[in-house]
CSV table of C-alpha atoms in Angstrom, one decimal:
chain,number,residue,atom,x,y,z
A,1116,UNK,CA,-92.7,31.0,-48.3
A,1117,UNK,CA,-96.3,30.8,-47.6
A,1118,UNK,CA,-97.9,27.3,-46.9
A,1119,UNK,CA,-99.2,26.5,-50.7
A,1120,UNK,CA,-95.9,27.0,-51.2
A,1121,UNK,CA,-94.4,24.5,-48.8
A,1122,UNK,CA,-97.5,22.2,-49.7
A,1123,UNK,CA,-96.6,21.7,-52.7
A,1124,UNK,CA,-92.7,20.8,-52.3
A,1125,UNK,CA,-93.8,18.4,-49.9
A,1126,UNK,CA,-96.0,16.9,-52.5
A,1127,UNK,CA,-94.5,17.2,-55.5
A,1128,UNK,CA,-90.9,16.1,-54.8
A,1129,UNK,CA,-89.5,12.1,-53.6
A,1130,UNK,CA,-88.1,10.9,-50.4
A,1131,UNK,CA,-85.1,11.9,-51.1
A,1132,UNK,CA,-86.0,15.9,-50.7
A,1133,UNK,CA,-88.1,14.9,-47.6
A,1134,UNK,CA,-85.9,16.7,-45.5
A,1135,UNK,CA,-85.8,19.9,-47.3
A,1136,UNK,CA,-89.6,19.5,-47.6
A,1137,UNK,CA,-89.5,19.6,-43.3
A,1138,UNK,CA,-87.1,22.7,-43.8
A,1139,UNK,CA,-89.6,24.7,-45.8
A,1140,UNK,CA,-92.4,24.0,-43.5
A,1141,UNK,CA,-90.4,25.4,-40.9
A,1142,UNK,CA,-90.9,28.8,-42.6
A,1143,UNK,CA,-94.2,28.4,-42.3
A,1144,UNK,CA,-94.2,28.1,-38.6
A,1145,UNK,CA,-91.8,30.8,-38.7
A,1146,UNK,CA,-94.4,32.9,-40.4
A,1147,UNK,CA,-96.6,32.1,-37.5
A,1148,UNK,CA,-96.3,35.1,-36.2
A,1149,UNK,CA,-95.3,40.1,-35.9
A,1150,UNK,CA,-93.8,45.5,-35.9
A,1151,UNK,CA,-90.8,47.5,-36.9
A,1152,UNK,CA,-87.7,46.6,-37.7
A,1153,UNK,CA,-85.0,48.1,-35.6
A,1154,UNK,CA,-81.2,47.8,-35.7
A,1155,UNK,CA,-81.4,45.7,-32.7
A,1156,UNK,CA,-83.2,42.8,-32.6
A,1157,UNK,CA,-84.5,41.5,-28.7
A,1158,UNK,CA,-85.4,38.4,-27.8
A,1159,UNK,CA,-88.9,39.5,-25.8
A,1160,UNK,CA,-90.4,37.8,-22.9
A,1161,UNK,CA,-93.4,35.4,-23.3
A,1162,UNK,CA,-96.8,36.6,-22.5
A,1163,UNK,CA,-96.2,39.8,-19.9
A,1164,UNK,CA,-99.6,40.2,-18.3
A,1165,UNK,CA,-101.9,43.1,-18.9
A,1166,UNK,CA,-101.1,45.5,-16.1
A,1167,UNK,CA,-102.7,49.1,-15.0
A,1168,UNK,CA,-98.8,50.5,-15.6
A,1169,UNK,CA,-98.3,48.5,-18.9
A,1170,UNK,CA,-101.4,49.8,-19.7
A,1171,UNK,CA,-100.9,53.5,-18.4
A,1172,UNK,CA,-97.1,53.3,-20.3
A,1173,UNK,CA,-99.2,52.4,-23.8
A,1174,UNK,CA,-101.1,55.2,-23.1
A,1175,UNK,CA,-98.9,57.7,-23.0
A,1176,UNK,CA,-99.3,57.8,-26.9
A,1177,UNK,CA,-102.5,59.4,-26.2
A,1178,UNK,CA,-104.5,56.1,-27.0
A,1179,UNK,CA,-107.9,55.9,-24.8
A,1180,UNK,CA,-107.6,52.6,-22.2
A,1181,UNK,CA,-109.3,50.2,-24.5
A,1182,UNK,CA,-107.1,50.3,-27.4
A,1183,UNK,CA,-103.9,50.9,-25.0
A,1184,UNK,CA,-104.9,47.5,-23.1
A,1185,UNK,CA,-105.7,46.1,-26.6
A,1186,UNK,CA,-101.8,46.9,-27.8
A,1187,UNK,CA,-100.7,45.6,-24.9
A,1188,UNK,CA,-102.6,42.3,-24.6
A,1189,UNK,CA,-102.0,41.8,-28.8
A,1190,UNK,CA,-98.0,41.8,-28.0
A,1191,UNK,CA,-98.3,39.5,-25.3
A,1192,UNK,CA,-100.2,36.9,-27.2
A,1193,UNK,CA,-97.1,37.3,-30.1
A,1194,UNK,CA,-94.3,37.0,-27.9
A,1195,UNK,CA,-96.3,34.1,-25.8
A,1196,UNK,CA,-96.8,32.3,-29.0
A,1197,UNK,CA,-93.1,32.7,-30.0
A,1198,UNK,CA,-91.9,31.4,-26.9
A,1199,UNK,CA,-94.1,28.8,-27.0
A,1200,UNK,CA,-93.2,27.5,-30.5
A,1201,UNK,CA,-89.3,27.7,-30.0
A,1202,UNK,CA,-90.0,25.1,-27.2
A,1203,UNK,CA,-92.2,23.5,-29.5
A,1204,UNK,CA,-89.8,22.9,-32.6
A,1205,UNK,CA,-86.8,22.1,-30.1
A,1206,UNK,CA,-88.4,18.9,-30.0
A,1207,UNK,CA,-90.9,18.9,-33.1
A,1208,UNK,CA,-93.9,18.7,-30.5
A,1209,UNK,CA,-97.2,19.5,-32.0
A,1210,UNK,CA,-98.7,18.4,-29.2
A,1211,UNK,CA,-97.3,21.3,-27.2
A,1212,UNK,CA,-100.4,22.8,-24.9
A,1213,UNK,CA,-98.9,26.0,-24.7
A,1214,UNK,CA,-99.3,26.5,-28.2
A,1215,UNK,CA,-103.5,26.9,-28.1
A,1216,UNK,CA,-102.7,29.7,-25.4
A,1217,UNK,CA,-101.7,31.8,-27.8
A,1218,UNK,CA,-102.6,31.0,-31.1
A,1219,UNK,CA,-105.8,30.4,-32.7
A,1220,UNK,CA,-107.1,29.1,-36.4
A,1221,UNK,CA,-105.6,29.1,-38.8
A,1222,UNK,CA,-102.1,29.8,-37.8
A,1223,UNK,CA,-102.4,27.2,-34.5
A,1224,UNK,CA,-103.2,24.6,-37.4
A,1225,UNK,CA,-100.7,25.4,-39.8
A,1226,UNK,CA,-97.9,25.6,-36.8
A,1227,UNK,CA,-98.9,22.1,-35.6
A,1228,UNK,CA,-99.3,20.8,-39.0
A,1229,UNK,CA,-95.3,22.4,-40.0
A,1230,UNK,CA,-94.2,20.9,-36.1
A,1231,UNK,CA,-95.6,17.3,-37.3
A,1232,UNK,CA,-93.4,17.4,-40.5
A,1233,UNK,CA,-90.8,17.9,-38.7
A,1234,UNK,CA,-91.2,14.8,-36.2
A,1235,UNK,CA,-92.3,12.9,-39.3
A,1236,UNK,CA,-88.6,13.1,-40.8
A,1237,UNK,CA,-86.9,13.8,-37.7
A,1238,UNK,CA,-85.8,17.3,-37.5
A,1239,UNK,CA,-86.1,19.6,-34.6
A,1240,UNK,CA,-84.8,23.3,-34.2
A,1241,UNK,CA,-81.1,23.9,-32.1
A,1242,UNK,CA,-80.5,27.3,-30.7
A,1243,UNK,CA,-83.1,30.8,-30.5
A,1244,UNK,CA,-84.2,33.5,-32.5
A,1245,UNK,CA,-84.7,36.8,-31.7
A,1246,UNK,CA,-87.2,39.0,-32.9
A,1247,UNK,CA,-88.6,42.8,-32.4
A,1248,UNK,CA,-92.0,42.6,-32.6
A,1249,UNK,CA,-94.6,46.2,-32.6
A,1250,UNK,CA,-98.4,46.6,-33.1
A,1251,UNK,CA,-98.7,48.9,-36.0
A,1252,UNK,CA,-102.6,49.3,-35.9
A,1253,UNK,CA,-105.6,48.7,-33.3
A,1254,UNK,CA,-109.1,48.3,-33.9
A,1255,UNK,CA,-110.7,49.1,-30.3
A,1256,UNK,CA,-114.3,50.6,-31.4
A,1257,UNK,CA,-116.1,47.2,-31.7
A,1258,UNK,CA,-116.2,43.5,-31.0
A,1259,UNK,CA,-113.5,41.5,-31.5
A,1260,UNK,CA,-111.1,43.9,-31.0
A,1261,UNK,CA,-108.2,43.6,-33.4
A,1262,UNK,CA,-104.3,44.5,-34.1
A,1263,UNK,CA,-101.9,44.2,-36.4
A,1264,UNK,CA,-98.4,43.1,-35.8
A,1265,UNK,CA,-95.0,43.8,-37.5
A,1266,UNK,CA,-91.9,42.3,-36.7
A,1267,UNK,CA,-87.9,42.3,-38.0
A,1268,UNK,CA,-87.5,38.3,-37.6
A,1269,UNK,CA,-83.9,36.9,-37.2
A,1270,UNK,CA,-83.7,33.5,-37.2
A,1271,UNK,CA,-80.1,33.7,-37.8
A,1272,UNK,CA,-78.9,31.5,-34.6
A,1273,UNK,CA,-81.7,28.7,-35.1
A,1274,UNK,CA,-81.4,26.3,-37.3
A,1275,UNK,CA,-83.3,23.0,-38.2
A,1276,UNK,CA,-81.2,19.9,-37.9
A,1277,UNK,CA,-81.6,16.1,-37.4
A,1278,UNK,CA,-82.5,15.0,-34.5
A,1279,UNK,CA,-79.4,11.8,-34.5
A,1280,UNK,CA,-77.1,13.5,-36.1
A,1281,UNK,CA,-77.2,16.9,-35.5
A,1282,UNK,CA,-76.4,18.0,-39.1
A,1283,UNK,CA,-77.5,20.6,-40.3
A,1284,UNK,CA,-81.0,20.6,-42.3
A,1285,UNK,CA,-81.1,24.3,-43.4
A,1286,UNK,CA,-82.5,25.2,-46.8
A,1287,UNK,CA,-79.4,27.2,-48.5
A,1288,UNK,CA,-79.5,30.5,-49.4
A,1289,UNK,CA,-83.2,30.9,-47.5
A,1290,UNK,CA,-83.1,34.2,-46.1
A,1291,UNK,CA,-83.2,34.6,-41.9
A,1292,UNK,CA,-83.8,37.8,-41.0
A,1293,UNK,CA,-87.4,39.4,-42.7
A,1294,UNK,CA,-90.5,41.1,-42.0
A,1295,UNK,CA,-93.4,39.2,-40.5
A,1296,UNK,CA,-97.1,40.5,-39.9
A,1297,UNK,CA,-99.4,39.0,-38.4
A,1298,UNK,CA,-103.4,39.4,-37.2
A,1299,UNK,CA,-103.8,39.6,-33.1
A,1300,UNK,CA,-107.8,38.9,-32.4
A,1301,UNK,CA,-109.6,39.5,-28.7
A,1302,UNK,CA,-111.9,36.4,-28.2
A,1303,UNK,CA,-115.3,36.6,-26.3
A,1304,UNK,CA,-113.2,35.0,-22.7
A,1305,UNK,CA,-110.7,37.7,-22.7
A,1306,UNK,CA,-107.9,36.1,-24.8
A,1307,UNK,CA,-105.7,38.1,-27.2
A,1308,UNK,CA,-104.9,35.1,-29.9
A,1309,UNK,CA,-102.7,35.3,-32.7
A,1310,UNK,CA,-104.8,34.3,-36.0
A,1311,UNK,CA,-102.9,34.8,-39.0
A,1312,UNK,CA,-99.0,35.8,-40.0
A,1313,UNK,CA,-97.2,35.8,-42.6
A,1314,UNK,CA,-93.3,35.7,-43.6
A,1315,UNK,CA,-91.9,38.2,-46.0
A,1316,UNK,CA,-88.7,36.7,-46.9
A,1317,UNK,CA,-88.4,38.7,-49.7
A,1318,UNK,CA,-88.6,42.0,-47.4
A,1319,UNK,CA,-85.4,42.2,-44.9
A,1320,UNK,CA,-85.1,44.7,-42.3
């Protein structure tokens, strides 16, 4: 579901379907973010820094150092931003600071505009998902560098629930594992920021 999708339940139905409304723009955080899909789905670490051996490993695909840095640096910034929005959702904080570190516009807006909708009806995310996340393609030859991302997405052990209760808030037959891509940019300070992804529910790997 992309986020004219999600706009529109949110505007379009009563209060009565506010929750699922908060539901569906947790997809759209969800497709905040990245490159194949594997049988085995891992749960990477957040933001593993850009070192001569990562670097020397990427190269061992006979990449030149730029674009073996700029795969290395693009993966981080996904799998920082992951992290960083799994804390985020467990307590619908769109204030989270960590977010900005790794995302950028638009998808650090739509992220904090899906975590908001949650607070507003009082939903936050329970458990963790795990991903397996791969830069397909890198653009080292001018500035801003760029990469693309693709990533099998299981959401299957977190869920969206209400905060008092606990109950579930899950949208029913929403598929949890899918494709994700998204757009990795290298800003002018050094930062590799995640820009733009999308979720490809109907696309399951």
């Amino acid at each position: 579901m992309d986020r004219e999708e999600a706009a529109l339940i949110i505007t379009t139905t009563g209060p009565h379907h506010r929750a699922r409304a908060a539901t569906a723009m947790v997809a759209v955080a969800l497709a905040a973010a990245l490159a194949a899909c594997s049988s085995n789905d891992v749960t990477t670490a957040p933001s593993a820094p850009v070192t001569p051996s990562s670097v020397a490993d990427a190269q061992s695909s006979g990449e030149n150092a730029e674009a073996a840095a700029a795969r290395v640096g693009a993966l981080a910034a996904y799998n920082g931003y992951r992290e960083a929005h799994i804390a985020a959702s467990a307590n619908s904080d769109a204030a989270n600071r960590d977010l900005a570190r790794y995302a950028a516009g638009p998808l650090l807006s739509e992220t904090r505009y899906a975590l908001t909708v949650l607070r507003d009806q009082g939903l936050i995310t329970v458990g963790r998902p795990s991903w397996n996340a791969k830069v397909t393609a890198v653009d080292a030859t001018s500035r801003p560098f760029t990469a693309q991302i693709e990533d099998c997405f299981d959401g299957t052990n977190w869920n969206t629930v209400h905060k008092d209760t606990k109950k579930s808030a899950a949208v029913k037959g929403q598929a949890k594992r899918y494709l994700v891509t998204a757009d990795v940019t290298m800003y002018d300070d050094g930062r590799w920021l995640v820009r733009q992804a999308k979720a490809h529910r109907d696309r399951p790997c």
